[in-house]
Short mmCIF file of C-alpha atoms in Angstrom, two decimals:
data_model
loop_
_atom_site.label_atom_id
_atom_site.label_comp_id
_atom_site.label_asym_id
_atom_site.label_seq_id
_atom_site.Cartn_x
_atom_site.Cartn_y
_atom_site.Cartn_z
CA UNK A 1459 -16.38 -12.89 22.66
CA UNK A 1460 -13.58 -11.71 21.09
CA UNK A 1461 -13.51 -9.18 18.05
CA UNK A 1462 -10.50 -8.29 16.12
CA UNK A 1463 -9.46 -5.58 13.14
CA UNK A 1464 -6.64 -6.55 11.11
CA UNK A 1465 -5.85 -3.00 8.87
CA UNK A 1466 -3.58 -2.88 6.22
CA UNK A 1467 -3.17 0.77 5.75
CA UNK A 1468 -1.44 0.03 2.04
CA UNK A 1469 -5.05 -1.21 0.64
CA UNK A 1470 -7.13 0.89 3.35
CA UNK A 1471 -8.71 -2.82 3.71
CA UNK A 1472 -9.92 -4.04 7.23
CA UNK A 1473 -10.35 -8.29 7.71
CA UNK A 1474 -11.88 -9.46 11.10
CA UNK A 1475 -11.46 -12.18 13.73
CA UNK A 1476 -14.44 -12.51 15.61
CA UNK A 1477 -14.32 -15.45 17.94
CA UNK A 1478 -16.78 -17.16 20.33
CA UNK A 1479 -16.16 -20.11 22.97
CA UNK A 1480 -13.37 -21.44 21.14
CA UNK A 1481 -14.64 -20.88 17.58
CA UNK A 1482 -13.59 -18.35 14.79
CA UNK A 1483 -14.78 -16.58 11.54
CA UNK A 1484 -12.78 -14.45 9.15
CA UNK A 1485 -14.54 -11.73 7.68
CA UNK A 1486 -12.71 -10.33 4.26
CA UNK A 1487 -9.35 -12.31 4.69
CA UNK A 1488 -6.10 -10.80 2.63
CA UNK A 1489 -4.10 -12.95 0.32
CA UNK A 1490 -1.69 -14.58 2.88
CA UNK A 1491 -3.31 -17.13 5.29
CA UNK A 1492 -1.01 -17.18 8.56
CA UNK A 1493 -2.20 -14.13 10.18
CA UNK A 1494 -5.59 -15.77 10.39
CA UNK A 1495 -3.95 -19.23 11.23
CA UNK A 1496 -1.61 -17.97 13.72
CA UNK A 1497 -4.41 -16.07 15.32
CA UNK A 1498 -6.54 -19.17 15.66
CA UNK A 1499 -3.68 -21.26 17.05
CA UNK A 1500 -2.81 -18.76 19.29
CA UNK A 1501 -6.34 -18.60 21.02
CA UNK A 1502 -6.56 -22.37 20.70
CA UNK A 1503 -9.76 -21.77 18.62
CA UNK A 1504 -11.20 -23.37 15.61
CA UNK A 1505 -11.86 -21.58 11.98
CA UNK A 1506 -15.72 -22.08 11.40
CA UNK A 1507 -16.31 -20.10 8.67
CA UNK A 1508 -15.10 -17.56 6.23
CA UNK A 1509 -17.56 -14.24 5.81
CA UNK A 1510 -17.14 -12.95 2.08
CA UNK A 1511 -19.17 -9.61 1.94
CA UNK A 1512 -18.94 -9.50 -1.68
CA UNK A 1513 -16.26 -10.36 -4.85
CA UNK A 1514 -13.99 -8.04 -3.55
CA UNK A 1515 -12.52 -5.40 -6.46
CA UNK A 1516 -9.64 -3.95 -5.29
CA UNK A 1517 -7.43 -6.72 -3.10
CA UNK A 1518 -7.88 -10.61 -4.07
CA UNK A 1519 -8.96 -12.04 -0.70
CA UNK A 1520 -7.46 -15.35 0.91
CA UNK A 1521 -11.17 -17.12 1.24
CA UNK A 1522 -10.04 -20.19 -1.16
CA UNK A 1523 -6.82 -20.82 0.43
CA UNK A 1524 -7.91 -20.29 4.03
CA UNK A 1525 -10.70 -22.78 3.91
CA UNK A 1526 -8.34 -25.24 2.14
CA UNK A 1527 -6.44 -25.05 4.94
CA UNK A 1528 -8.53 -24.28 8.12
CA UNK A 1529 -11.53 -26.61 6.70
CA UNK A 1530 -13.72 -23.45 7.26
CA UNK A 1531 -16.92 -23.08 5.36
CA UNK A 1532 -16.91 -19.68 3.00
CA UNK A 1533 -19.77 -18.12 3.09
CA UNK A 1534 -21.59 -15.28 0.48
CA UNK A 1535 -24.59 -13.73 0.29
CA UNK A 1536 -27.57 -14.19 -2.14
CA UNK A 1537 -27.31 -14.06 -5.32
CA UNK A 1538 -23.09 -14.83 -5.29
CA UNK A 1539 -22.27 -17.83 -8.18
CA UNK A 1540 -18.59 -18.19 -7.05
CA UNK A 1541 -17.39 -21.22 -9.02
CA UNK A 1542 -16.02 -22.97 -6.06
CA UNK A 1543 -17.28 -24.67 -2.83
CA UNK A 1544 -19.36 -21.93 -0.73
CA UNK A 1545 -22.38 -21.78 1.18
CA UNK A 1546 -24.42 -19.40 -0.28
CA UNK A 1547 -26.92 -17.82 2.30
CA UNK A 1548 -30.24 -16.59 2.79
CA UNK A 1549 -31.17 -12.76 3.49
CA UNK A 1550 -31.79 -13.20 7.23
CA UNK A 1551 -30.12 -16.25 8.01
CA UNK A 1552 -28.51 -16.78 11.05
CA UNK A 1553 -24.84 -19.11 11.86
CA UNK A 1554 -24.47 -19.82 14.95
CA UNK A 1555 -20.35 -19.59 16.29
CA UNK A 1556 -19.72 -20.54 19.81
CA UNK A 1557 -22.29 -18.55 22.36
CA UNK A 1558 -22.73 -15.75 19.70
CA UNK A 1559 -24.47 -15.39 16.56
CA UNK A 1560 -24.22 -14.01 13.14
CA UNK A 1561 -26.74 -12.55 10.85
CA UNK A 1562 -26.67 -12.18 7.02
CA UNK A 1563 -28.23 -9.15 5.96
CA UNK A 1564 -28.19 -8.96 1.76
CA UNK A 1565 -27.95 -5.30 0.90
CA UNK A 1566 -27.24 -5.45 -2.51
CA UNK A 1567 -26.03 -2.16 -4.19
CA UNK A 1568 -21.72 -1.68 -4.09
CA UNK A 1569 -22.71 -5.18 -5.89
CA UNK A 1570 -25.68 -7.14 -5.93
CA UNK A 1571 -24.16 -9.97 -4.11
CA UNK A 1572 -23.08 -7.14 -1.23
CA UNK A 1573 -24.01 -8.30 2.14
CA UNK A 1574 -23.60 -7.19 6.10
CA UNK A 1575 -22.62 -9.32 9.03
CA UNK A 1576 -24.85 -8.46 12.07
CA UNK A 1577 -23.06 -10.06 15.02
CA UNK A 1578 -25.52 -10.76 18.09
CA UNK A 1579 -24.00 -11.00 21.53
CA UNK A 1580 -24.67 -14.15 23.93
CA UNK A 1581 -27.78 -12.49 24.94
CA UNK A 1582 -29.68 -12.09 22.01
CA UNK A 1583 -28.01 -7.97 21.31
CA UNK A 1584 -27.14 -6.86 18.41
CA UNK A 1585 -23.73 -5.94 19.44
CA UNK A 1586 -21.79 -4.92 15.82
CA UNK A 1587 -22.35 -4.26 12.20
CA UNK A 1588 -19.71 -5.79 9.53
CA UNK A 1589 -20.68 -3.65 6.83
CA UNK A 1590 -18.22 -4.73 4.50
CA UNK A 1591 -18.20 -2.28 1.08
CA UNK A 1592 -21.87 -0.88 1.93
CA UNK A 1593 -21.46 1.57 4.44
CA UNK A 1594 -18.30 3.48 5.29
CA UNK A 1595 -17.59 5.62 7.79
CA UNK A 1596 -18.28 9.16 6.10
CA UNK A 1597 -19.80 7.24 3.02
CA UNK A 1598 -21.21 4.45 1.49
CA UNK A 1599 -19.74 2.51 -1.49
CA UNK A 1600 -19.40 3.30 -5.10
CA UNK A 1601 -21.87 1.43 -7.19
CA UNK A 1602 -20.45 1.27 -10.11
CA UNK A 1603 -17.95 -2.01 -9.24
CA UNK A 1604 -20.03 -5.15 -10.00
CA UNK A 1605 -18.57 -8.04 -12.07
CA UNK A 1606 -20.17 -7.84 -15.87
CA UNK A 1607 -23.25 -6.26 -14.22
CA UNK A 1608 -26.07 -5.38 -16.81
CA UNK A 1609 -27.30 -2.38 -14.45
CA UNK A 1610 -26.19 0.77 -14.54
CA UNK A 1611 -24.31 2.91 -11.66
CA UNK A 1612 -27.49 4.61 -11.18
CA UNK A 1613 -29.43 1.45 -10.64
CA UNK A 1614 -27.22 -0.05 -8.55
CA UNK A 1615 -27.01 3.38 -6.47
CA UNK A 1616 -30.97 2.83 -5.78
CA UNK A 1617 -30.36 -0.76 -4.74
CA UNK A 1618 -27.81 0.47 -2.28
CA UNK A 1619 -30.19 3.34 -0.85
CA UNK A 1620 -32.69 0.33 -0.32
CA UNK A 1621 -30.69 -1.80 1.75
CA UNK A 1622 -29.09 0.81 3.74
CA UNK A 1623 -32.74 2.44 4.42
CA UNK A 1624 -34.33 -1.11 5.64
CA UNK A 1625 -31.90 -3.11 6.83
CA UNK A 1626 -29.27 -0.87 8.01
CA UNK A 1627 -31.18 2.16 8.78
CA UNK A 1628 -33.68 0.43 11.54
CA UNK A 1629 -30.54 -0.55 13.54
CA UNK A 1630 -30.04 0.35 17.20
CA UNK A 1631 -27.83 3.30 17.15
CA UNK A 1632 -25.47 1.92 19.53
CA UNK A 1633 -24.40 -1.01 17.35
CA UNK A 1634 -20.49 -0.81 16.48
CA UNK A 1635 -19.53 -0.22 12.88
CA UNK A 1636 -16.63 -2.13 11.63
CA UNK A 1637 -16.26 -1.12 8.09
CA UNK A 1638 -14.56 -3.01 5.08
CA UNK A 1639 -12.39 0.02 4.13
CA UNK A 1640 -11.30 3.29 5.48
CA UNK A 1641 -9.36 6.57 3.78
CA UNK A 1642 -7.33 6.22 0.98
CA UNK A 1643 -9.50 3.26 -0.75
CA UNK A 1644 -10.74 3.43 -3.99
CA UNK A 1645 -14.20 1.93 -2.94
CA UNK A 1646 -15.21 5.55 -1.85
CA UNK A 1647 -15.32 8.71 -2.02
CA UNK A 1648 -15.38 10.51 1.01
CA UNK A 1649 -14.43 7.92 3.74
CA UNK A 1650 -12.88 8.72 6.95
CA UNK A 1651 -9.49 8.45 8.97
CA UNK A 1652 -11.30 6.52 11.47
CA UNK A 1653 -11.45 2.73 11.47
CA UNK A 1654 -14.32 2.44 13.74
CA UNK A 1655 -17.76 3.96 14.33
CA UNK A 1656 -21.13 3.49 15.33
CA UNK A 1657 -24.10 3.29 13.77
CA UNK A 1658 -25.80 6.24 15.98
CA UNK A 1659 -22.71 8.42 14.30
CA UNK A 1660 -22.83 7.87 11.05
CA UNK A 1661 -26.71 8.57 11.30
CA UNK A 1662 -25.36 12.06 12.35
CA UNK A 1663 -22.40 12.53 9.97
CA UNK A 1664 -22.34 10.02 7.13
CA UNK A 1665 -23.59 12.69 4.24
CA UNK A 1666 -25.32 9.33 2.40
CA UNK A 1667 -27.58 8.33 5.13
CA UNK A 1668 -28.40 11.49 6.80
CA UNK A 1669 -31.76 12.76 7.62
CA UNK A 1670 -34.76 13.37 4.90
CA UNK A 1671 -32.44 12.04 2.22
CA UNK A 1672 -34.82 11.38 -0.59
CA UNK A 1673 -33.86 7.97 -3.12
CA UNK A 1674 -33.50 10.55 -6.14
CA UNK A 1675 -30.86 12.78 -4.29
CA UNK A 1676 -29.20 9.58 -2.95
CA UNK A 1677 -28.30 8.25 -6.13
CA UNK A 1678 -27.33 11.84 -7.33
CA UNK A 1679 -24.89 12.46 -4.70
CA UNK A 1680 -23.44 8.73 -4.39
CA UNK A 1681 -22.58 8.59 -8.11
CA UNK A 1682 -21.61 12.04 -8.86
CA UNK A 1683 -18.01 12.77 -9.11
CA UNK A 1684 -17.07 9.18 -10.06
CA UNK A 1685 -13.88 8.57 -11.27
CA UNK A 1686 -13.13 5.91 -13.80
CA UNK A 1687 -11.73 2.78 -11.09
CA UNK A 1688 -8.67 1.30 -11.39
CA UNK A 1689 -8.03 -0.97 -14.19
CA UNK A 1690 -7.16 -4.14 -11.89
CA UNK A 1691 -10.47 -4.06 -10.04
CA UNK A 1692 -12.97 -5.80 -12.23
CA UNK A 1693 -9.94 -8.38 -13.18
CA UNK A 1694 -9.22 -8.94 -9.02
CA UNK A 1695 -13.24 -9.71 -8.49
CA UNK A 1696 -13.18 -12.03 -11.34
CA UNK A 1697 -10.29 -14.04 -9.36
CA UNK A 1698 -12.15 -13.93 -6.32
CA UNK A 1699 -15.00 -15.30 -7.98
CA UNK A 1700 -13.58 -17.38 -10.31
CA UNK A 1701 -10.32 -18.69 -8.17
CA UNK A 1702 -6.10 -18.52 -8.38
CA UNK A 1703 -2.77 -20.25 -7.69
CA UNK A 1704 -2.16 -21.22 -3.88
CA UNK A 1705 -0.61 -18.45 -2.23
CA UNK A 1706 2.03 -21.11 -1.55
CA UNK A 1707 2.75 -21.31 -4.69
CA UNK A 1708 3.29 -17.94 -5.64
CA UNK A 1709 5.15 -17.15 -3.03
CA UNK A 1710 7.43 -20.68 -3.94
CA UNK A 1711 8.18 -19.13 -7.62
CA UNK A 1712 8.14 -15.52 -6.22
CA UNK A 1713 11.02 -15.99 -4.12
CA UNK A 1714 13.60 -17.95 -5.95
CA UNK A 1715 17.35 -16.50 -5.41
CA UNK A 1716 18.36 -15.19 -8.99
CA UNK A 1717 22.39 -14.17 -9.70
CA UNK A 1718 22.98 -11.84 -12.40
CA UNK A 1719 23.53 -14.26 -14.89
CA UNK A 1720 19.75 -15.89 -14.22
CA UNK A 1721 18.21 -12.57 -13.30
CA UNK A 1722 19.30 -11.34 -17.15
CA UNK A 1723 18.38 -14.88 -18.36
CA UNK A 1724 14.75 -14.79 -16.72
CA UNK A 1725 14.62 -10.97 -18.12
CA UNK A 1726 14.97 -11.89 -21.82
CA UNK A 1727 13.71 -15.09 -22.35
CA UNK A 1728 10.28 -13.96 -20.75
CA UNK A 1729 9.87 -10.58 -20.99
CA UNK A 1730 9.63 -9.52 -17.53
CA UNK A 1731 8.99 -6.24 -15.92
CA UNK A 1732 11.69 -5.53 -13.47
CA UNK A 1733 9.94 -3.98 -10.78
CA UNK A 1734 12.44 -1.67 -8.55
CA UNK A 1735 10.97 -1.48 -4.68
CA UNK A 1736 13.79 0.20 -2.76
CA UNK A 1737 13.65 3.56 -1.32
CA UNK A 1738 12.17 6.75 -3.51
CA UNK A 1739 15.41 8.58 -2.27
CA UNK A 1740 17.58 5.45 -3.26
CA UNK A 1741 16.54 4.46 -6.32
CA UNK A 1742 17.18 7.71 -8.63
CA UNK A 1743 20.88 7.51 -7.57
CA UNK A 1744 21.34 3.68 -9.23
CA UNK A 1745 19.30 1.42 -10.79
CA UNK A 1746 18.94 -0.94 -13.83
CA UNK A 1747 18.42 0.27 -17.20
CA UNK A 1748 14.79 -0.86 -18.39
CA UNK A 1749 13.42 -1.14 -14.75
CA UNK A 1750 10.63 0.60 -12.84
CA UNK A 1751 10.40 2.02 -9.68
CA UNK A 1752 7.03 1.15 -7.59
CA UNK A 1753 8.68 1.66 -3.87
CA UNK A 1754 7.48 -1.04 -1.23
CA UNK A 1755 7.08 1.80 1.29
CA UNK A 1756 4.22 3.42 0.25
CA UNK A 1757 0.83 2.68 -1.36
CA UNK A 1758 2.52 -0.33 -3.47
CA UNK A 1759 -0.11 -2.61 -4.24
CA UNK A 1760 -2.67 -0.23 -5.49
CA UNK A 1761 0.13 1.32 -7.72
CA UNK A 1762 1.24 -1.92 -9.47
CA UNK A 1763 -2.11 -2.90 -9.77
CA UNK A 1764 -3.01 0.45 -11.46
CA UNK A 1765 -0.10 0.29 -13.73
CA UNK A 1766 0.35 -2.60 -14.43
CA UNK A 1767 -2.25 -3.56 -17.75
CA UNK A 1768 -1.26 -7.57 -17.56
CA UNK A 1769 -2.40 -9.45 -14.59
CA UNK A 1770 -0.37 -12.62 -16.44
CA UNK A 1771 2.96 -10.27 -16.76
CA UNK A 1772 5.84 -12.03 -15.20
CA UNK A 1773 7.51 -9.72 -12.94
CA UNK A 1774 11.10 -9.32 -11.62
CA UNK A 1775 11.76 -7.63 -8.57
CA UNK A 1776 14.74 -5.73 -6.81
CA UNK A 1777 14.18 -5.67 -3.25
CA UNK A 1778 16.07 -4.49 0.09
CA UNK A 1779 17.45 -7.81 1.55
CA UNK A 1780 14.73 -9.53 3.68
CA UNK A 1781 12.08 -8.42 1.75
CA UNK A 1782 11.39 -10.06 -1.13
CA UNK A 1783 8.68 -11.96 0.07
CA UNK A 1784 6.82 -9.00 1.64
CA UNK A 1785 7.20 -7.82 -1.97
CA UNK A 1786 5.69 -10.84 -3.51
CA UNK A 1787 2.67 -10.98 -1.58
CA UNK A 1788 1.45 -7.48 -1.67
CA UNK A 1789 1.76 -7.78 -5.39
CA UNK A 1790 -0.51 -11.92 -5.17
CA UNK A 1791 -3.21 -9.09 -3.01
CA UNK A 1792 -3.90 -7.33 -5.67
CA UNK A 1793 -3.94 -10.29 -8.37
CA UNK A 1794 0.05 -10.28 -9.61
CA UNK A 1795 0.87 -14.24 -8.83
CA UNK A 1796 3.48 -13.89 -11.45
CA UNK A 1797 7.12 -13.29 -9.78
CA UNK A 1798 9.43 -15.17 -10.77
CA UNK A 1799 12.82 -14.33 -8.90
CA UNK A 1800 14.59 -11.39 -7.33
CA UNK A 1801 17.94 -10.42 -8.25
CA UNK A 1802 20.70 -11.45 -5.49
CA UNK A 1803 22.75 -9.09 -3.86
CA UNK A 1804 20.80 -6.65 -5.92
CA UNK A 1805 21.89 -3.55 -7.30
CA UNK A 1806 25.39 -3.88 -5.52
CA UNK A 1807 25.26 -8.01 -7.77
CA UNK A 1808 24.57 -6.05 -10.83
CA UNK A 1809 27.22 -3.33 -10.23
CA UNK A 1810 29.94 -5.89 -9.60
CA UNK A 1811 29.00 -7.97 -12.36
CA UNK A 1812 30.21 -4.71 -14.62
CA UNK A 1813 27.17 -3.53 -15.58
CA UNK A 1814 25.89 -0.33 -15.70
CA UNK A 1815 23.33 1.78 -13.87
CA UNK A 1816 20.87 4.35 -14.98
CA UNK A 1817 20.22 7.50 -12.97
CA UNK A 1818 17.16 10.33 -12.73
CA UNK A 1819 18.24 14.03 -11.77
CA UNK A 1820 16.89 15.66 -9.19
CA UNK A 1821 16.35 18.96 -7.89
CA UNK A 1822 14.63 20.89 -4.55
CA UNK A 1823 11.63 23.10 -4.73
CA UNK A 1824 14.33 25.27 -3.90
CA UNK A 1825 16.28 25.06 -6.82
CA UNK A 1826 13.42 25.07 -9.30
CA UNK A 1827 11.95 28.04 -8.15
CA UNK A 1828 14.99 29.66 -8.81
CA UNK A 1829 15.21 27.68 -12.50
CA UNK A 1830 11.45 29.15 -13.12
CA UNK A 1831 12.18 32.87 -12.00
CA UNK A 1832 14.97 33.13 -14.69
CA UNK A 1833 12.51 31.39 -17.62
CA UNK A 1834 9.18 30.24 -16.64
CA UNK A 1835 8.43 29.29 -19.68
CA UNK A 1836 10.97 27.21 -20.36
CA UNK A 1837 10.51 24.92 -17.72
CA UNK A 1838 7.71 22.98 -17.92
CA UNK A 1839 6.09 21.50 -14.60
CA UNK A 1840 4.24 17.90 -14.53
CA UNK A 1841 1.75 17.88 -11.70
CA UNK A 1842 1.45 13.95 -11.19
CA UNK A 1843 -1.33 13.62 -8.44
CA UNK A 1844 -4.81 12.64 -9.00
CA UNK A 1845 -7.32 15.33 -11.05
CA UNK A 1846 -9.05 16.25 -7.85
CA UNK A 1847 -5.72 17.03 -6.11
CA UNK A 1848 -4.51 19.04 -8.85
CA UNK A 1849 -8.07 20.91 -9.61
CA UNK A 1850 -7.99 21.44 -5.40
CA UNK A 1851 -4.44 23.18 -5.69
CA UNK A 1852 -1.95 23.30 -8.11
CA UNK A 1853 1.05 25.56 -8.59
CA UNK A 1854 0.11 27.85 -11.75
CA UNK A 1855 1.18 27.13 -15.11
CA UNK A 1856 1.31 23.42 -14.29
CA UNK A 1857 0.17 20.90 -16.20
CA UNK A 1858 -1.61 17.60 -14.65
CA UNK A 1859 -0.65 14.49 -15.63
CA UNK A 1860 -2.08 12.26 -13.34
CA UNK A 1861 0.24 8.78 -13.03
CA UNK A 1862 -2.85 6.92 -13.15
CA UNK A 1863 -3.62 7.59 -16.23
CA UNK A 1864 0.14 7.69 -17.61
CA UNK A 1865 -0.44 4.88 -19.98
CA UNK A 1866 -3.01 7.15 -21.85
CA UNK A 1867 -1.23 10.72 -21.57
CA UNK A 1868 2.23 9.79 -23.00
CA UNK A 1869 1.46 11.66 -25.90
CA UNK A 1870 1.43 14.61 -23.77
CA UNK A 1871 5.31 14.34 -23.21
CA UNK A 1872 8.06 15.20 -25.91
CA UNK A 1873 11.91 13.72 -26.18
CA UNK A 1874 13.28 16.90 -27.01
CA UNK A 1875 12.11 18.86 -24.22
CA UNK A 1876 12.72 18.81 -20.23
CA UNK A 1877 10.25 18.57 -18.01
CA UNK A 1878 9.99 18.78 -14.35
CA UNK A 1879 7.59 16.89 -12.27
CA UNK A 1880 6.30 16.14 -9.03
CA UNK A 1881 3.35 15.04 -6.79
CA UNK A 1882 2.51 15.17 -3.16
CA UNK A 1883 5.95 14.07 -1.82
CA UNK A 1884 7.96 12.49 -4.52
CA UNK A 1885 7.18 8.97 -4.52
CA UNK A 1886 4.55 8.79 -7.23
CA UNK A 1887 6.20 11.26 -9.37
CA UNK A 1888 9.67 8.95 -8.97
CA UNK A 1889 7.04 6.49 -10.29
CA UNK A 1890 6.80 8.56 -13.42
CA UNK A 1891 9.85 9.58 -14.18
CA UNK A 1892 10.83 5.68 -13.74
CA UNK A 1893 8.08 4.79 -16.33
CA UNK A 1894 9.42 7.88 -18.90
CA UNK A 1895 13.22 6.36 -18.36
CA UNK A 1896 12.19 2.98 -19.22
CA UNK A 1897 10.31 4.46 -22.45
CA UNK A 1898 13.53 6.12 -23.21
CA UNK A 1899 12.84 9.84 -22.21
CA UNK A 1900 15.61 10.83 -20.84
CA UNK A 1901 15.01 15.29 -20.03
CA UNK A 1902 13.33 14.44 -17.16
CA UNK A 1903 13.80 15.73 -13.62
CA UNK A 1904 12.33 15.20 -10.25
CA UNK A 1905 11.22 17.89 -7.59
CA UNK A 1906 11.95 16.04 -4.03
CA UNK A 1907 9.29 17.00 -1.68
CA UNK A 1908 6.96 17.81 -4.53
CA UNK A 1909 3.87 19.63 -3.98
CA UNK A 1910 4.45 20.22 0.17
CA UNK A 1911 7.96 21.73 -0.65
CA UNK A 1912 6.87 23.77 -3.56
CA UNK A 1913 4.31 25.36 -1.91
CA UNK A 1914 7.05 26.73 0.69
CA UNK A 1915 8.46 28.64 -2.17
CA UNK A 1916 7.55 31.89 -3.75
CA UNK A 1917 5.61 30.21 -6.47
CA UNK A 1918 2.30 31.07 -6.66
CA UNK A 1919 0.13 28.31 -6.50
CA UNK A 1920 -4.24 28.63 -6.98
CA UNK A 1921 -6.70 28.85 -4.51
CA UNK A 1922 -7.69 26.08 -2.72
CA UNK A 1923 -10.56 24.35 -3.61
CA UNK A 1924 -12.36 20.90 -2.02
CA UNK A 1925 -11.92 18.55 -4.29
CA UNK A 1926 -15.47 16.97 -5.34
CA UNK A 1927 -14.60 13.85 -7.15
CA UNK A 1928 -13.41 10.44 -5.74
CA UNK A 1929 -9.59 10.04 -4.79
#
């Protein structure tokens, strides 16, 4: 028996191999279907089926494609109506792969369609627990996520406490936990670092399934400190459920070479976004007028998909060469199967075509804690992280204006004044000031090293305090 995590630390998501006597299942798949091919190949083994735990909310997953291509057999839970081919199977069933088998436990609650994969080794143990969106290590999921649902968080919350109390609950404590997600998804509120756990642990640790925990204080804790999700979730678990273009496709129209000429062409004639995903510490030194910065090297997915309103918007991108289809796909995870081109030769093609470039200024923490000791008040500082970051810590007399909810907040900011922002480290504050350029702010500066360099400075900054609400 083999078992295998495939993490992609951009979405926090974790897809699994599992493979038995020369026959496979995917649990959770991303987008792009050769990893899971190329794994199969490799170990000569055949895809048997495709594990959905649930319409996923925050990544489209690569179920359609991946059976269309292996000849696998998807398979949901009770209760799923996807409106394609599936096998849609009973609480308690059992599929049988290779020497090993698989048990579907429905544990409705994330959604109502949420299920768990209980994997039983070739003599009859139950070896692992594929938990999918339902139990986390360090939490369980939000239930406040399913598609055009009629019940509220707090009902959903008591359907969760259900399944995890008899089906999950009764489990041997030494049964591996391979979660769907891990820290830094929005599926959660509290979830750990770690990747892996065990059942026995998490009875110990997990603050949602601990000891004496009554149904009542369950759903108080697991829906308290909620934040509003991100705006592309609900429209991602409608794809999954409803289907999309072939990832071959997108990536086809995604990566066509574009000179100048066509790049400006494309630009006008169907008002594209020109997405920028070079370097944070590149970008605010030359770049095209109009464009915005979401940088491939960091959490890039989650960001366009939080920014961007329009999962229809046709998209431009500027990429380093080499990487334009890395940047195309991450955007098809999270439901953006829109790209039409990149720009060739990029910003250097633009340059020598005799156009011109934009620019952001920039300063060190350094430099504006000297600007602030000489006029605090004229310098106004834009705290860009999430609420909870800034209500943990924030340097005093700053103002948060989270980039999540920029869209909403613009009011906040005027032409005639300057303002100074930052974040954690720069890149999601570059994000905003990219945004704010585009709109045509132009007094608008950037702190490099943000909120880890400032607090090296003299500034005083509040006390800490945990944060309490989801990240």
């Amino acid at each position: 028996m083999i078992i295998e995590q495939l993490y992609t630390g951009c979405l926090a998501e974790a897809a699994y191999y599992i493979e038995s006597n020369g026959e496979a299942v995917i649990i959770d798949p991303l987008r792009e279907t050769k990893p899971y091919m190329d794994l199969a190949k490799r170990n000569k083994a055949v895809i048997k089926y495709i594990l959905e735990t649930h319409f996923h909310a925050d990544f489209v997953s690569g179920h359609i494609d991946l059976a269309r291509e292996s000849g696998a057999t998807i398979v949901y839970g009770p209760t799923a109506v996807p409106a394609f081919k599936a096998h849609i199977a009973t609480d308690g069933e059992v599929l049988q792969l290779g020497a090993v088998t698989i048990k579907i436990l429905h544990t409705p609650g994330h959604t109502m369609e949420s299920c768990c994969f209980l994997l039983i080794d070739e003599k009859g143990k139950d070896h692992a627990l594929f938990s999918g969106d339902t139990l986390f290590i360090g939490d369980v999921g939000r239930p406040d996520l399913a598609v055009k649902s009629d019940l509220s968080r707090e009902d959903l919350a008591g359907f969760l406490y259900d399944s995890i109390q008899n089906k999950i609950m009764p489990l041997s404590d030494d049964v591996i936990l391979y979660p769907g997600h891990g820290a830094g998804s929005a599926c959660g509120k509290n979830m750990s670092q770690e990747t892996v756990s065990t059942l026995g642990i998490q009875k110990k640790l997990n603050y949602a399934i601990r000891p004496k925990l009554t149904r009542a204080q369950f759903i108080q804790e697991v829906t308290e400190g909620l934040v509003e999700p991100p705006q592309y979730f609900l429209k991602d678990a409608s794809l999954n459920k409803n289907g999309y273009l072939p990832i071959v496709t997108v990536i086809a129209n995604g990566t066509k070479e574009l000179n100048v000429q066509e790049f400006l062409a494309v630009w006008e004639t169907e008002k594209a976004l020109v997405i920028d995903t070079r370097s944070k510490d590149i970008f605010p030194k030359a770049f095209i007028p109009g464009s915005v910065f979401i940088g491939i090297d960091d959490k890039f997915a989650p960001w366009a998909g939080a920014l961007i309103t329009d999962l229809q918007q046709p998209i431009l991108i500027i990429a380093d060469e080499g990487r334009e289809e890395e940047v195309v796909i991450r955007l098809s995870r999270v439901g953006y199967d829109h790209t039409l081109g990149f720009l060739k030769g990029g910003i250097s093609a633009w340059i020598n075509a005799g156009f011109e470039t934009d620019s952001i200024d920039e300063v060190s923490a350094k430099e504006y804690e000297s600007y602030y000791n000489s006029n605090p008040a004229f310098f106004h500082l834009m705290d860009t992280r999430k609420e909870s970051e800034y209500n943990a810590q924030h340097i005093v007399g700053a103002e948060n204006f989270p980039l999540d909810f920029i869209n909403r907040n613009l009011g906040m900011i005027k032409k005639d004044t300057t303002y100074f922002f930052h974040c954690a480290g720069g890149y999601r504050s570059m994000i905003v000031c990219s945004i704010l350029k585009s709109r045509g702010f132009d007094n608008i500066v950037n702190i490099t090293g943000g909120f880890n360099a400032l607090c090296k400075t003299t500034l005083p900054v509040t006390e800490y305090s945990a944060p309490k609400t989801a990240l």
